[in-house]
Amino acid sequence: RTVAAAIMDRDYGSKPGSGGVVSSQKANVDRKERLRQLAMQTLDISKDPYLLRNHLGSYECKLCLTLHNNEGNYLAHTQGKRHQENVARRLAREARDNPVLPLANKKKVGVRRTVKIGRPGYRVTKQMEPETRQRSLLFEIDYPEIEEGLQPRHRFMSAYEQKVEAPDKDFQYILFAAEPYETVAFKVPNLEIDKSEGKFTSAWDEEKKVFTVQLFFKTDKSKLKS
């Protein structure tokens, strides 16, 4: 074979069956081209945190400190060994410097989805204590179908907290709730409740399924003296 033929076989490959081998340089170029094409098809370069476009229109890799003429060359670089190793080292360092604490094992609380069966029956009795002239209210709420194991609850609500009617500073509300009944509210005078012993009581009759609350309003002592 001539010297020229040998050089041609080495640089450009020979015909099939001639025994020539493609040079390692050309194989490396082909590999880079395949990686570039694959990267351009699968990667979104706009989301690459290491890419920097400089004022000359070139592409820089902030991680490897390399300069690339075009987008394709940069993408091929990101698939190379050097870039991949630098990314792995960066991630390992961040994981070491910012350890992730284990999340607390919080038990998920399911939302109750009880079908309401309507409002409970009730009786409200107005009273006045002769000696102190304190006004009193007695609430008796019937819960015959209350869920097993539950006990009715009550609370006070200001006129500005409710959204049903226009707020009136002279009134407040007392609410009663027990599943599966609808919550009921009663509008009462916005006076201070007497919380002294025996003046504010609540009781749940498990047998009769009746919830009772009795409250007394504090009186204005100056009016009593007059």
GROMACS .gro file of C-alpha atoms in nm:
model
  226
    1ARG     CA    1   0.000   0.000   0.000
    2THR     CA    2   0.114   0.354  -0.065
    3VAL     CA    3   0.186   0.605   0.209
    4ALA     CA    4  -0.101   0.824   0.084
    5ALA     CA    5  -0.347   0.534   0.111
    6ALA     CA    6  -0.233   0.459   0.466
    7ILE     CA    7  -0.284   0.821   0.569
    8MET     CA    8  -0.629   0.825   0.410
    9ASP     CA    9  -0.730   0.507   0.594
   10ARG     CA   10  -0.608   0.649   0.924
   11ASP     CA   11  -0.785   0.985   0.896
   12TYR     CA   12  -1.106   0.904   0.717
   13GLY     CA   13  -1.160   0.532   0.762
   14SER     CA   14  -1.136   0.268   0.496
   15LYS     CA   15  -1.393   0.085   0.296
   16PRO     CA   16  -1.576  -0.210   0.462
   17GLY     CA   17  -1.365  -0.519   0.466
   18SER     CA   18  -1.037  -0.337   0.414
   19GLY     CA   19  -0.943  -0.364   0.784
   20GLY     CA   20  -0.907   0.011   0.849
   21VAL     CA   21  -1.003   0.151   1.197
   22VAL     CA   22  -1.168   0.488   1.256
   23SER     CA   23  -0.931   0.713   1.444
   24SER     CA   24  -0.993   0.785   1.815
   25GLN     CA   25  -1.005   1.156   1.737
   26LYS     CA   26  -1.293   1.119   1.494
   27ALA     CA   27  -1.475   0.882   1.733
   28ASN     CA   28  -1.446   1.143   2.007
   29VAL     CA   29  -1.587   1.411   1.776
   30ASP     CA   30  -1.876   1.185   1.682
   31ARG     CA   31  -1.949   1.110   2.047
   32LYS     CA   32  -1.956   1.477   2.137
   33GLU     CA   33  -2.189   1.549   1.847
   34ARG     CA   34  -2.429   1.273   1.957
   35LEU     CA   35  -2.426   1.410   2.311
   36ARG     CA   36  -2.491   1.762   2.182
   37GLN     CA   37  -2.785   1.649   1.972
   38LEU     CA   38  -2.928   1.450   2.264
   39ALA     CA   39  -2.890   1.742   2.504
   40MET     CA   40  -3.057   1.983   2.263
   41GLN     CA   41  -3.355   1.751   2.236
   42THR     CA   42  -3.398   1.674   2.606
   43LEU     CA   43  -3.264   1.969   2.811
   44ASP     CA   44  -3.420   2.311   2.871
   45ILE     CA   45  -3.121   2.543   2.863
   46SER     CA   46  -3.323   2.833   3.008
   47LYS     CA   47  -3.341   2.646   3.341
   48ASP     CA   48  -2.967   2.570   3.364
   49PRO     CA   49  -2.835   2.745   3.680
   50TYR     CA   50  -2.475   2.735   3.556
   51LEU     CA   51  -2.528   2.899   3.217
   52LEU     CA   52  -2.421   3.261   3.163
   53ARG     CA   53  -2.455   3.452   2.836
   54ASN     CA   54  -2.191   3.724   2.821
   55HIS     CA   55  -2.199   4.054   2.633
   56LEU     CA   56  -2.013   3.901   2.338
   57GLY     CA   57  -2.284   3.645   2.275
   58SER     CA   58  -2.078   3.353   2.399
   59TYR     CA   59  -2.185   3.100   2.656
   60GLU     CA   60  -2.002   3.051   2.986
   61CYS     CA   61  -2.027   2.769   3.238
   62LYS     CA   62  -2.014   2.932   3.581
   63LEU     CA   63  -1.941   2.596   3.742
   64CYS     CA   64  -1.646   2.489   3.527
   65LEU     CA   65  -1.536   2.840   3.419
   66THR     CA   66  -1.535   2.742   3.052
   67LEU     CA   67  -1.627   2.949   2.743
   68HIS     CA   68  -1.836   2.815   2.451
   69ASN     CA   69  -1.911   2.967   2.112
   70ASN     CA   70  -2.272   2.853   2.083
   71GLU     CA   71  -2.557   2.685   2.265
   72GLY     CA   72  -2.487   2.344   2.115
   73ASN     CA   73  -2.127   2.343   2.231
   74TYR     CA   74  -2.234   2.441   2.580
   75LEU     CA   75  -2.491   2.161   2.593
   76ALA     CA   76  -2.230   1.912   2.477
   77HIS     CA   77  -2.004   2.037   2.758
   78THR     CA   78  -2.278   1.973   3.016
   79GLN     CA   79  -2.282   1.606   2.914
   80GLY     CA   80  -1.906   1.569   2.953
   81LYS     CA   81  -1.717   1.407   3.238
   82ARG     CA   82  -1.570   1.728   3.377
   83HIS     CA   83  -1.903   1.908   3.410
   84GLN     CA   84  -2.079   1.601   3.555
   85GLU     CA   85  -1.806   1.557   3.819
   86ASN     CA   86  -1.823   1.926   3.915
   87VAL     CA   87  -2.202   1.906   3.950
   88ALA     CA   88  -2.170   1.597   4.171
   89ARG     CA   89  -1.913   1.772   4.393
   90ARG     CA   90  -2.134   2.082   4.419
   91LEU     CA   91  -2.438   1.878   4.523
   92ALA     CA   92  -2.235   1.681   4.777
   93ARG     CA   93  -2.101   2.002   4.931
   94GLU     CA   94  -2.448   2.157   4.952
   95ALA     CA   95  -2.585   1.842   5.114
   96ARG     CA   96  -2.304   1.852   5.371
   97ASP     CA   97  -2.341   2.223   5.448
   98ASN     CA   98  -2.723   2.221   5.453
   99PRO     CA   99  -2.838   1.893   5.604
  100VAL     CA  100  -3.208   1.820   5.571
  101LEU     CA  101  -3.369   1.764   5.907
  102PRO     CA  102  -3.616   1.475   5.928
  103LEU     CA  103  -3.977   1.586   5.919
  104ALA     CA  104  -4.183   1.536   6.228
  105ASN     CA  105  -4.417   1.241   6.206
  106LYS     CA  106  -4.739   1.432   6.216
  107LYS     CA  107  -5.056   1.235   6.228
  108LYS     CA  108  -5.304   1.350   5.968
  109VAL     CA  109  -5.638   1.448   6.112
  110GLY     CA  110  -5.926   1.371   5.882
  111VAL     CA  111  -6.199   1.625   5.823
  112ARG     CA  112  -6.528   1.527   5.979
  113ARG     CA  113  -6.804   1.492   5.722
  114THR     CA  114  -7.111   1.440   5.938
  115VAL     CA  115  -7.452   1.466   5.775
  116LYS     CA  116  -7.652   1.719   5.976
  117ILE     CA  117  -7.998   1.611   6.088
  118GLY     CA  118  -8.137   1.953   6.171
  119ARG     CA  119  -8.163   2.178   6.475
  120PRO     CA  120  -8.209   2.038   6.825
  121GLY     CA  121  -8.512   2.115   7.039
  122TYR     CA  122  -8.461   2.374   7.312
  123ARG     CA  123  -8.620   2.569   7.597
  124VAL     CA  124  -8.505   2.909   7.723
  125THR     CA  125  -8.627   3.031   8.062
  126LYS     CA  126  -8.584   3.390   8.183
  127GLN     CA  127  -8.550   3.433   8.558
  128MET     CA  128  -8.460   3.697   8.817
  129GLU     CA  129  -8.308   3.628   9.158
  130PRO     CA  130  -8.515   3.819   9.420
  131GLU     CA  131  -8.229   3.907   9.658
  132THR     CA  132  -7.969   4.029   9.411
  133ARG     CA  133  -8.214   4.116   9.134
  134GLN     CA  134  -7.978   3.947   8.890
  135ARG     CA  135  -8.128   3.847   8.560
  136SER     CA  136  -8.072   3.485   8.464
  137LEU     CA  137  -8.114   3.267   8.156
  138LEU     CA  138  -8.160   2.890   8.163
  139PHE     CA  139  -8.092   2.702   7.837
  140GLU     CA  140  -8.205   2.340   7.794
  141ILE     CA  141  -8.102   2.182   7.463
  142ASP     CA  142  -8.226   1.837   7.360
  143TYR     CA  143  -7.984   1.605   7.177
  144PRO     CA  144  -8.159   1.266   7.159
  145GLU     CA  145  -7.956   1.151   6.855
  146ILE     CA  146  -7.615   1.280   6.962
  147GLU     CA  147  -7.319   1.075   6.843
  148GLU     CA  148  -7.205   0.814   7.091
  149GLY     CA  149  -6.924   0.928   7.318
  150LEU     CA  150  -6.974   1.299   7.248
  151GLN     CA  151  -7.080   1.575   7.484
  152PRO     CA  152  -7.236   1.906   7.372
  153ARG     CA  153  -7.023   2.220   7.375
  154HIS     CA  154  -7.102   2.589   7.413
  155ARG     CA  155  -6.921   2.920   7.369
  156PHE     CA  156  -6.985   3.294   7.351
  157MET     CA  157  -6.951   3.498   7.033
  158SER     CA  158  -6.936   3.875   6.995
  159ALA     CA  159  -7.175   4.058   6.766
  160TYR     CA  160  -6.882   4.152   6.542
  161GLU     CA  161  -6.766   3.792   6.500
  162GLN     CA  162  -7.091   3.663   6.351
  163LYS     CA  163  -7.182   3.726   5.984
  164VAL     CA  164  -7.557   3.660   5.986
  165GLU     CA  165  -7.688   4.005   6.074
  166ALA     CA  166  -7.561   4.358   6.124
  167PRO     CA  167  -7.352   4.378   6.443
  168ASP     CA  168  -7.512   4.541   6.746
  169LYS     CA  169  -7.280   4.631   7.034
  170ASP     CA  170  -7.563   4.583   7.285
  171PHE     CA  171  -7.586   4.208   7.220
  172GLN     CA  172  -7.369   3.896   7.213
  173TYR     CA  173  -7.439   3.533   7.123
  174ILE     CA  174  -7.415   3.199   7.300
  175LEU     CA  175  -7.367   2.896   7.071
  176PHE     CA  176  -7.445   2.529   7.131
  177ALA     CA  177  -7.301   2.248   6.917
  178ALA     CA  178  -7.318   1.867   6.909
  179GLU     CA  179  -7.287   1.626   6.616
  180PRO     CA  180  -7.487   1.547   6.409
  181TYR     CA  181  -7.705   1.850   6.488
  182GLU     CA  182  -7.672   2.198   6.343
  183THR     CA  183  -7.517   2.460   6.568
  184VAL     CA  184  -7.774   2.689   6.730
  185ALA     CA  185  -7.711   3.042   6.860
  186PHE     CA  186  -7.907   3.264   7.097
  187LYS     CA  187  -7.886   3.643   7.108
  188VAL     CA  188  -7.842   3.769   7.464
  189PRO     CA  189  -7.763   4.109   7.622
  190ASN     CA  190  -7.400   4.212   7.600
  191LEU     CA  191  -7.360   4.230   7.975
  192GLU     CA  192  -7.082   4.088   8.189
  193ILE     CA  193  -7.145   3.727   8.290
  194ASP     CA  194  -7.120   3.651   8.662
  195LYS     CA  195  -6.862   3.371   8.687
  196SER     CA  196  -6.870   3.342   9.066
  197GLU     CA  197  -6.953   3.009   9.231
  198GLY     CA  198  -7.300   2.883   9.147
  199LYS     CA  199  -7.371   3.166   8.903
  200PHE     CA  200  -7.256   2.999   8.584
  201THR     CA  201  -7.321   2.627   8.547
  202SER     CA  202  -7.345   2.365   8.275
  203ALA     CA  203  -7.451   2.000   8.289
  204TRP     CA  204  -7.500   1.709   8.047
  205ASP     CA  205  -7.769   1.456   8.134
  206GLU     CA  206  -7.641   1.141   7.961
  207GLU     CA  207  -7.965   0.952   8.024
  208LYS     CA  208  -8.213   1.218   7.911
  209LYS     CA  209  -7.974   1.361   7.647
  210VAL     CA  210  -8.033   1.717   7.767
  211PHE     CA  211  -7.761   1.980   7.787
  212THR     CA  212  -7.826   2.259   8.041
  213VAL     CA  213  -7.653   2.595   8.083
  214GLN     CA  214  -7.758   2.858   8.336
  215LEU     CA  215  -7.597   3.200   8.354
  216PHE     CA  216  -7.643   3.518   8.559
  217PHE     CA  217  -7.565   3.870   8.443
  218LYS     CA  218  -7.380   4.098   8.679
  219THR     CA  219  -7.592   4.385   8.809
  220ASP     CA  220  -7.511   4.757   8.832
  221LYS     CA  221  -7.477   4.813   9.211
  222SER     CA  222  -7.534   5.186   9.177
  223LYS     CA  223  -7.882   5.120   9.037
  224LEU     CA  224  -7.960   4.879   9.321
  225LYS     CA  225  -7.879   5.144   9.585
  226SER     CA  226  -8.113   5.390   9.419
   0.00000   0.00000   0.00000
